CSV table of C-alpha atoms in Angstrom, one decimal:
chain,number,residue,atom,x,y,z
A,1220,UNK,CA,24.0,-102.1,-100.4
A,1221,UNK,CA,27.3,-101.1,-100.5
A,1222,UNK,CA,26.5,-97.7,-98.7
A,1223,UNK,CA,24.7,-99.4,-96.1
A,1224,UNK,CA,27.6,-101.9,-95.2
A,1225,UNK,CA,29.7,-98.8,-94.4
A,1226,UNK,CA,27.6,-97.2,-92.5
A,1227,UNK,CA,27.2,-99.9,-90.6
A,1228,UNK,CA,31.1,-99.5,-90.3
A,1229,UNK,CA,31.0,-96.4,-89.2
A,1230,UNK,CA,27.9,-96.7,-86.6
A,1231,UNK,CA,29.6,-99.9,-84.8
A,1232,UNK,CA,33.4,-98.1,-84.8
A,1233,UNK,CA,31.6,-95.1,-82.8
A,1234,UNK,CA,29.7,-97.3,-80.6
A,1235,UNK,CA,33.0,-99.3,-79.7
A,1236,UNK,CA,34.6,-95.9,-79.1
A,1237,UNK,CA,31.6,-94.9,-77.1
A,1238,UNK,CA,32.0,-97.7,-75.3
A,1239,UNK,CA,35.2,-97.7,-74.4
A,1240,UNK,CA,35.3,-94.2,-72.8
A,1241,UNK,CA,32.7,-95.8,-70.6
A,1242,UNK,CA,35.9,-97.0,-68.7
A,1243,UNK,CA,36.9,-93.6,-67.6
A,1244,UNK,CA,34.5,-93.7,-64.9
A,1245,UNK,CA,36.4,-96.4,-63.0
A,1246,UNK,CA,39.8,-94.6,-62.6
A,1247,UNK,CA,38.0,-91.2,-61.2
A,1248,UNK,CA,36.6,-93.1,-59.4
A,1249,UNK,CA,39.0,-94.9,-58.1
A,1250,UNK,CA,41.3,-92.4,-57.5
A,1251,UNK,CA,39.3,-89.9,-56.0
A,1252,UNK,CA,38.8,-92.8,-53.1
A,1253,UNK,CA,42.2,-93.4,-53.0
A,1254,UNK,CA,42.6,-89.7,-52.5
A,1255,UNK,CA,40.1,-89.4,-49.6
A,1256,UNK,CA,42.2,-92.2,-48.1
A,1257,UNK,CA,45.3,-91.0,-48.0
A,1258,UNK,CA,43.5,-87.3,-46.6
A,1259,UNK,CA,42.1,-89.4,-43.9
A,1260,UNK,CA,45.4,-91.1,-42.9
A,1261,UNK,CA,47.2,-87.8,-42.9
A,1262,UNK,CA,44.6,-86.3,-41.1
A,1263,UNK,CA,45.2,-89.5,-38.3
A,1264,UNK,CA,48.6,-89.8,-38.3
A,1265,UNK,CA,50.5,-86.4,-39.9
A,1266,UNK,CA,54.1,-87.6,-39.0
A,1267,UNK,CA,53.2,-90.1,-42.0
A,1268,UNK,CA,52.0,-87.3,-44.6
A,1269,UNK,CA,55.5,-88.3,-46.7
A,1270,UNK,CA,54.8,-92.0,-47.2
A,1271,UNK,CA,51.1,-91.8,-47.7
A,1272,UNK,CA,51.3,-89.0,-50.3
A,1273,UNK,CA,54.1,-91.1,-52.4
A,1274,UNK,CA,51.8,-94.3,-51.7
A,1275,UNK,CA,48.5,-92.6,-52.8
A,1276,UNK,CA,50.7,-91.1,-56.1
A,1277,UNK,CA,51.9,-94.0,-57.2
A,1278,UNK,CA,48.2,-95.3,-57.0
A,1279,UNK,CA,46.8,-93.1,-58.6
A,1280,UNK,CA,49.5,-93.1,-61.6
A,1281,UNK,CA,48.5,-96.9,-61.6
A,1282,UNK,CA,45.2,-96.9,-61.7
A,1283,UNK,CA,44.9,-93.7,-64.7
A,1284,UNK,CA,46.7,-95.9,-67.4
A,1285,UNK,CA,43.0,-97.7,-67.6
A,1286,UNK,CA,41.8,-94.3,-68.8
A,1287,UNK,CA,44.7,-93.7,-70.9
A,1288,UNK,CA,44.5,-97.7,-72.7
A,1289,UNK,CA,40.6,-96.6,-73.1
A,1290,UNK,CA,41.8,-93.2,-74.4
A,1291,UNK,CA,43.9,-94.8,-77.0
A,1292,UNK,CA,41.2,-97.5,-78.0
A,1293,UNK,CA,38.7,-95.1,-78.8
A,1294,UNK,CA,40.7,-92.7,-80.4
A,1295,UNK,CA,42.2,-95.9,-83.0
A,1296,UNK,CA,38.4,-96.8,-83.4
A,1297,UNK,CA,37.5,-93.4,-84.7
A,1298,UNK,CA,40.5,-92.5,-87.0
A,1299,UNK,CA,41.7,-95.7,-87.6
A,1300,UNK,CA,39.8,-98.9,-87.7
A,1301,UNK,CA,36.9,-97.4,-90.5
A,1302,UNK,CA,39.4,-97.0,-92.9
A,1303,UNK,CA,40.7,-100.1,-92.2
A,1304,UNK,CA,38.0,-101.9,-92.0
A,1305,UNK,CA,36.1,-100.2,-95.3
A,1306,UNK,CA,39.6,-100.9,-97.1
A,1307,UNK,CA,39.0,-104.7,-96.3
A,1308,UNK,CA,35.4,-104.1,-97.0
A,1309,UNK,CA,36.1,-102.7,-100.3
A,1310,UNK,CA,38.7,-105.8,-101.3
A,1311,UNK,CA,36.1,-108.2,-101.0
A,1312,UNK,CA,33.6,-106.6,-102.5
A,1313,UNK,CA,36.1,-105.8,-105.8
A,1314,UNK,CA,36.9,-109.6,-106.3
């Protein structure tokens, strides 16, 4: 019974960190729009091609933390959070 309760553990921890990497679709996404923006407004208006590229940057700094946060999660739920969690798992189970 015990067995089964940690790998239950262990199956939900890599389907939170599965799902979590789901959200690296929305900044390539987002940036590679954000991007073809910025190409089209040079492309208009080249005497801007300073202020657009340090606009588009700063965007795209912005909007890649999401990936990074998701990065992070994922990484805590497969190294971190089963040990903690089988740990807890463990205590309650010894009392």
């Amino acid at each position: 019974m015990l067995e089964l309760a940690i790998g239950i553990i262990l199956g939900c921890c890599a389907l939170g960190a599965g799902c979590a990497m789901i959200a690296g679709i929305g900044p390539g996404i987002g940036e590679g729009n954000a991007v073809a923006k910025a190409c089209e407004a040079i492309g208009r208006q080249p005497e801007c091609k300073g202020s657009v590229t340090t606009t588009m940057l700063m965007g795209c700094a912005v909007a890649e933390t999401t990936g990074l946060y998701a990065l992070v999660i994922a990484i805590l739920l497969i190294f971190v959070a089963p040990n903690q969690l089988v740990g807890v798992l463990m205590n309650v189970v010894g009392k």
